[in-house]
Amino acid sequence: MQWRKIGSAPKDGSFVILYVPSEENPTYRVCVGHWCYISMSWYNINGSYGYQVIPTHWMYLPDPPKEN
């Protein structure tokens, strides 16, 4: 996996890892989020709700663990 510029990210609602540079809140610089076609913006998923973010880079989520 490697970071890619946000312009190449999928905008089909699938979840990806986002890099959001933030001086105000360094805790959420890396988050899982998705593109919302209704508001035409990126959203961080945080529990049961999300909030709008402005990411600069993204990458695909890793594959889930394999069952033993």
GROMACS .gro file of N, CA, C and O in nm:
model
  272
    1MET      N    1   0.085  -0.119   0.000
    1MET     CA    2   0.000   0.000   0.000
    1MET      C    3   0.089   0.124   0.000
    1MET      O    4   0.192   0.127   0.063
    2GLN      N    5   0.040   0.225  -0.068
    2GLN     CA    6   0.110   0.352  -0.065
    2GLN      C    7   0.010   0.467  -0.075
    2GLN      O    8  -0.100   0.449  -0.124
    3TRP      N    9   0.050   0.582  -0.025
    3TRP     CA   10  -0.036   0.699  -0.030
    3TRP      C   11  -0.048   0.749  -0.173
    3TRP      O   12   0.050   0.752  -0.247
    4ARG      N   13  -0.170   0.789  -0.210
    4ARG     CA   14  -0.197   0.844  -0.343
    4ARG      C   15  -0.263   0.981  -0.326
    4ARG      O   16  -0.328   1.006  -0.225
    5LYS      N   17  -0.248   1.067  -0.424
    5LYS     CA   18  -0.311   1.198  -0.417
    5LYS      C   19  -0.463   1.182  -0.419
    5LYS      O   20  -0.517   1.095  -0.487
    6ILE      N   21  -0.532   1.269  -0.347
    6ILE     CA   22  -0.675   1.255  -0.326
    6ILE      C   23  -0.755   1.261  -0.456
    6ILE      O   24  -0.862   1.202  -0.466
    7GLY      N   25  -0.704   1.326  -0.558
    7GLY     CA   26  -0.775   1.334  -0.685
    7GLY      C   27  -0.798   1.200  -0.752
    7GLY      O   28  -0.886   1.186  -0.837
    8SER      N   29  -0.719   1.099  -0.712
    8SER     CA   30  -0.733   0.966  -0.772
    8SER      C   31  -0.819   0.871  -0.688
    8SER      O   32  -0.835   0.755  -0.722
    9ALA      N   33  -0.875   0.919  -0.578
    9ALA     CA   34  -0.952   0.834  -0.486
    9ALA      C   35  -1.087   0.795  -0.546
    9ALA      O   36  -1.146   0.871  -0.621
   10PRO      N   37  -1.137   0.675  -0.510
   10PRO     CA   38  -1.269   0.633  -0.559
   10PRO      C   39  -1.379   0.719  -0.498
   10PRO      O   40  -1.374   0.753  -0.381
   11LYS      N   41  -1.475   0.753  -0.580
   11LYS     CA   42  -1.586   0.836  -0.533
   11LYS      C   43  -1.718   0.759  -0.546
   11LYS      O   44  -1.821   0.814  -0.580
   12ASP      N   45  -1.710   0.629  -0.516
   12ASP     CA   46  -1.828   0.543  -0.525
   12ASP      C   47  -1.887   0.510  -0.388
   12ASP      O   48  -1.971   0.423  -0.375
   13GLY      N   49  -1.840   0.578  -0.283
   13GLY     CA   50  -1.890   0.553  -0.148
   13GLY      C   51  -1.812   0.448  -0.071
   13GLY      O   52  -1.840   0.424   0.046
   14SER      N   53  -1.713   0.385  -0.134
   14SER     CA   54  -1.635   0.283  -0.064
   14SER      C   55  -1.543   0.350   0.038
   14SER      O   56  -1.500   0.464   0.022
   15PHE      N   57  -1.515   0.276   0.146
   15PHE     CA   58  -1.432   0.329   0.253
   15PHE      C   59  -1.285   0.314   0.218
   15PHE      O   60  -1.242   0.212   0.164
   16VAL      N   61  -1.208   0.418   0.249
   16VAL     CA   62  -1.064   0.420   0.226
   16VAL      C   63  -0.997   0.486   0.346
   16VAL      O   64  -1.063   0.546   0.430
   17ILE      N   65  -0.866   0.475   0.354
   17ILE     CA   66  -0.789   0.544   0.456
   17ILE      C   67  -0.756   0.682   0.401
   17ILE      O   68  -0.711   0.695   0.287
   18LEU      N   69  -0.782   0.786   0.481
   18LEU     CA   70  -0.758   0.923   0.439
   18LEU      C   71  -0.650   0.987   0.525
   18LEU      O   72  -0.643   0.962   0.645
   19TYR      N   73  -0.568   1.071   0.462
   19TYR     CA   74  -0.472   1.153   0.536
   19TYR      C   75  -0.525   1.296   0.535
   19TYR      O   76  -0.546   1.354   0.429
   20VAL      N   77  -0.550   1.350   0.654
   20VAL     CA   78  -0.607   1.484   0.669
   20VAL      C   79  -0.510   1.568   0.752
   20VAL      O   80  -0.509   1.557   0.874
   21PRO      N   81  -0.426   1.648   0.687
   21PRO     CA   82  -0.333   1.730   0.765
   21PRO      C   83  -0.412   1.830   0.850
   21PRO      O   84  -0.502   1.898   0.800
   22SER      N   85  -0.383   1.833   0.978
   22SER     CA   86  -0.457   1.920   1.069
   22SER      C   87  -0.368   1.965   1.183
   22SER      O   88  -0.316   1.884   1.258
   23GLU      N   89  -0.354   2.094   1.195
   23GLU     CA   90  -0.280   2.150   1.309
   23GLU      C   91  -0.369   2.152   1.433
   23GLU      O   92  -0.323   2.139   1.544
   24GLU      N   93  -0.500   2.166   1.412
   24GLU     CA   94  -0.594   2.177   1.523
   24GLU      C   95  -0.620   2.045   1.594
   24GLU      O   96  -0.639   2.041   1.713
   25ASN      N   97  -0.624   1.934   1.517
   25ASN     CA   98  -0.660   1.806   1.577
   25ASN      C   99  -0.569   1.695   1.522
   25ASN      O  100  -0.609   1.622   1.432
   26PRO      N  101  -0.448   1.681   1.575
   26PRO     CA  102  -0.356   1.581   1.522
   26PRO      C  103  -0.401   1.437   1.542
   26PRO      O  104  -0.353   1.347   1.476
   27THR      N  105  -0.500   1.413   1.628
   27THR     CA  106  -0.549   1.278   1.652
   27THR      C  107  -0.612   1.219   1.527
   27THR      O  108  -0.604   1.099   1.503
   28TYR      N  109  -0.676   1.300   1.447
   28TYR     CA  110  -0.750   1.251   1.331
   28TYR      C  111  -0.679   1.280   1.199
   28TYR      O  112  -0.742   1.300   1.098
   29ARG      N  113  -0.548   1.281   1.198
   29ARG     CA  114  -0.476   1.302   1.073
   29ARG      C  115  -0.492   1.184   0.978
   29ARG      O  116  -0.492   1.199   0.857
   30VAL      N  117  -0.503   1.064   1.032
   30VAL     CA  118  -0.528   0.945   0.951
   30VAL      C  119  -0.660   0.886   0.999
   30VAL      O  120  -0.679   0.864   1.118
   31CYS      N  121  -0.750   0.865   0.905
   31CYS     CA  122  -0.883   0.816   0.942
   31CYS      C  123  -0.940   0.731   0.829
   31CYS      O  124  -0.886   0.728   0.720
   32VAL      N  125  -1.048   0.663   0.858
   32VAL     CA  126  -1.122   0.591   0.755
   32VAL      C  127  -1.239   0.680   0.715
   32VAL      O  128  -1.305   0.740   0.800
   33GLY      N  129  -1.261   0.692   0.586
   33GLY     CA  130  -1.368   0.777   0.540
   33GLY      C  131  -1.418   0.737   0.403
   33GLY      O  132  -1.378   0.634   0.348
   34HIS      N  133  -1.506   0.819   0.348
   34HIS     CA  134  -1.565   0.792   0.216
   34HIS      C  135  -1.610   0.922   0.152
   34HIS      O  136  -1.630   1.023   0.220
   35TRP      N  137  -1.630   0.919   0.020
   35TRP     CA  138  -1.682   1.033  -0.055
   35TRP      C  139  -1.834   1.029  -0.049
   35TRP      O  140  -1.895   0.925  -0.070
   36CYS      N  141  -1.896   1.143  -0.022
   36CYS     CA  142  -2.041   1.154  -0.020
   36CYS      C  143  -2.085   1.231  -0.144
   36CYS      O  144  -2.052   1.349  -0.157
   37TYR      N  145  -2.154   1.163  -0.234
   37TYR     CA  146  -2.194   1.228  -0.360
   37TYR      C  147  -2.304   1.332  -0.339
   37TYR      O  148  -2.321   1.421  -0.422
   38ILE      N  149  -2.377   1.325  -0.229
   38ILE     CA  150  -2.483   1.422  -0.203
   38ILE      C  151  -2.423   1.559  -0.168
   38ILE      O  152  -2.462   1.661  -0.224
   39SER      N  153  -2.326   1.560  -0.077
   39SER     CA  154  -2.264   1.686  -0.037
   39SER      C  155  -2.138   1.716  -0.118
   39SER      O  156  -2.080   1.824  -0.103
   40MET      N  157  -2.096   1.619  -0.201
   40MET     CA  158  -1.976   1.635  -0.284
   40MET      C  159  -1.854   1.666  -0.198
   40MET      O  160  -1.777   1.758  -0.225
   41SER      N  161  -1.835   1.586  -0.090
   41SER     CA  162  -1.722   1.607  -0.001
   41SER      C  163  -1.685   1.476   0.068
   41SER      O  164  -1.760   1.380   0.066
   42TRP      N  165  -1.568   1.477   0.131
   42TRP     CA  166  -1.517   1.361   0.204
   42TRP      C  167  -1.565   1.365   0.348
   42TRP      O  168  -1.575   1.472   0.408
   43TYR      N  169  -1.594   1.246   0.403
   43TYR     CA  170  -1.638   1.235   0.542
   43TYR      C  171  -1.555   1.130   0.615
   43TYR      O  172  -1.532   1.021   0.564
   44ASN      N  173  -1.513   1.165   0.735
   44ASN     CA  174  -1.449   1.072   0.827
   44ASN      C  175  -1.561   0.993   0.893
   44ASN      O  176  -1.666   1.050   0.926
   45ILE      N  177  -1.545   0.863   0.911
   45ILE     CA  178  -1.644   0.789   0.987
   45ILE      C  179  -1.593   0.779   1.130
   45ILE      O  180  -1.482   0.738   1.156
   46ASN      N  181  -1.676   0.820   1.223
   46ASN     CA  182  -1.636   0.826   1.363
   46ASN      C  183  -1.754   0.775   1.446
   46ASN      O  184  -1.844   0.851   1.477
   47GLY      N  185  -1.752   0.646   1.476
   47GLY     CA  186  -1.863   0.590   1.551
   47GLY      C  187  -1.988   0.583   1.467
   47GLY      O  188  -1.986   0.537   1.354
   48SER      N  189  -2.098   0.638   1.516
   48SER     CA  190  -2.225   0.628   1.446
   48SER      C  191  -2.252   0.746   1.353
   48SER      O  192  -2.355   0.752   1.289
   49TYR      N  193  -2.161   0.842   1.348
   49TYR     CA  194  -2.179   0.956   1.258
   49TYR      C  195  -2.045   0.993   1.196
   49TYR      O  196  -1.941   0.947   1.237
   50GLY      N  197  -2.048   1.077   1.097
   50GLY     CA  198  -1.925   1.122   1.033
   50GLY      C  199  -1.919   1.273   1.029
   50GLY      O  200  -2.018   1.340   1.055
   51TYR      N  201  -1.803   1.325   0.998
   51TYR     CA  202  -1.792   1.468   0.981
   51TYR      C  203  -1.702   1.497   0.862
   51TYR      O  204  -1.616   1.418   0.826
   52GLN      N  205  -1.724   1.612   0.803
   52GLN     CA  206  -1.654   1.648   0.681
   52GLN      C  207  -1.506   1.674   0.707
   52GLN      O  208  -1.470   1.735   0.807
   53VAL      N  209  -1.422   1.623   0.617
   53VAL     CA  210  -1.278   1.644   0.625
   53VAL      C  211  -1.225   1.685   0.487
   53VAL      O  212  -1.293   1.667   0.386
   54ILE      N  213  -1.106   1.741   0.486
   54ILE     CA  214  -1.042   1.779   0.360
   54ILE      C  215  -0.908   1.706   0.351
   54ILE      O  216  -0.805   1.756   0.395
   55PRO      N  217  -0.911   1.583   0.299
   55PRO     CA  218  -0.789   1.503   0.290
   55PRO      C  219  -0.701   1.546   0.171
   55PRO      O  220  -0.750   1.605   0.074
   56THR      N  221  -0.573   1.514   0.182
   56THR     CA  222  -0.480   1.540   0.071
   56THR      C  223  -0.436   1.410   0.004
   56THR      O  224  -0.395   1.412  -0.111
   57HIS      N  225  -0.444   1.299   0.078
   57HIS     CA  226  -0.399   1.169   0.027
   57HIS      C  227  -0.492   1.058   0.076
   57HIS      O  228  -0.566   1.076   0.172
   58TRP      N  229  -0.482   0.943   0.012
   58TRP     CA  230  -0.565   0.829   0.048
   58TRP      C  231  -0.492   0.699   0.015
   58TRP      O  232  -0.393   0.698  -0.058
   59MET      N  233  -0.543   0.587   0.068
   59MET     CA  234  -0.498   0.453   0.030
   59MET      C  235  -0.611   0.355   0.059
   59MET      O  236  -0.702   0.383   0.137
   60TYR      N  237  -0.606   0.241  -0.010
   60TYR     CA  238  -0.707   0.137   0.011
   60TYR      C  239  -0.694   0.078   0.151
   60TYR      O  240  -0.585   0.077   0.209
   61LEU      N  241  -0.805   0.029   0.204
   61LEU     CA  242  -0.802  -0.044   0.331
   61LEU      C  243  -0.730  -0.177   0.308
   61LEU      O  244  -0.741  -0.236   0.199
   62PRO      N  245  -0.660  -0.228   0.408
   62PRO     CA  246  -0.598  -0.359   0.391
   62PRO      C  247  -0.703  -0.468   0.390
   62PRO      O  248  -0.816  -0.447   0.435
   63ASP      N  249  -0.667  -0.585   0.340
   63ASP     CA  250  -0.757  -0.699   0.345
   63ASP      C  251  -0.782  -0.740   0.489
   63ASP      O  252  -0.692  -0.728   0.573
   64PRO      N  253  -0.900  -0.789   0.521
   64PRO     CA  254  -0.926  -0.834   0.658
   64PRO      C  255  -0.844  -0.960   0.689
   64PRO      O  256  -0.798  -1.029   0.597
   65PRO      N  257  -0.829  -0.993   0.817
   65PRO     CA  258  -0.754  -1.114   0.852
   65PRO      C  259  -0.823  -1.238   0.796
   65PRO      O  260  -0.946  -1.242   0.783
   66LYS      N  261  -0.745  -1.337   0.765
   66LYS     CA  262  -0.800  -1.465   0.718
   66LYS      C  263  -0.841  -1.549   0.839
   66LYS      O  264  -0.776  -1.547   0.941
   67GLU      N  265  -0.950  -1.622   0.823
   67GLU     CA  266  -0.996  -1.711   0.930
   67GLU      C  267  -0.898  -1.827   0.946
   67GLU      O  268  -0.844  -1.876   0.848
   68ASN      N  269  -0.879  -1.873   1.069
   68ASN     CA  270  -0.791  -1.990   1.092
   68ASN      C  271  -0.867  -2.118   1.076
   68ASN      O  272  -0.976  -2.137   1.103
   0.00000   0.00000   0.00000
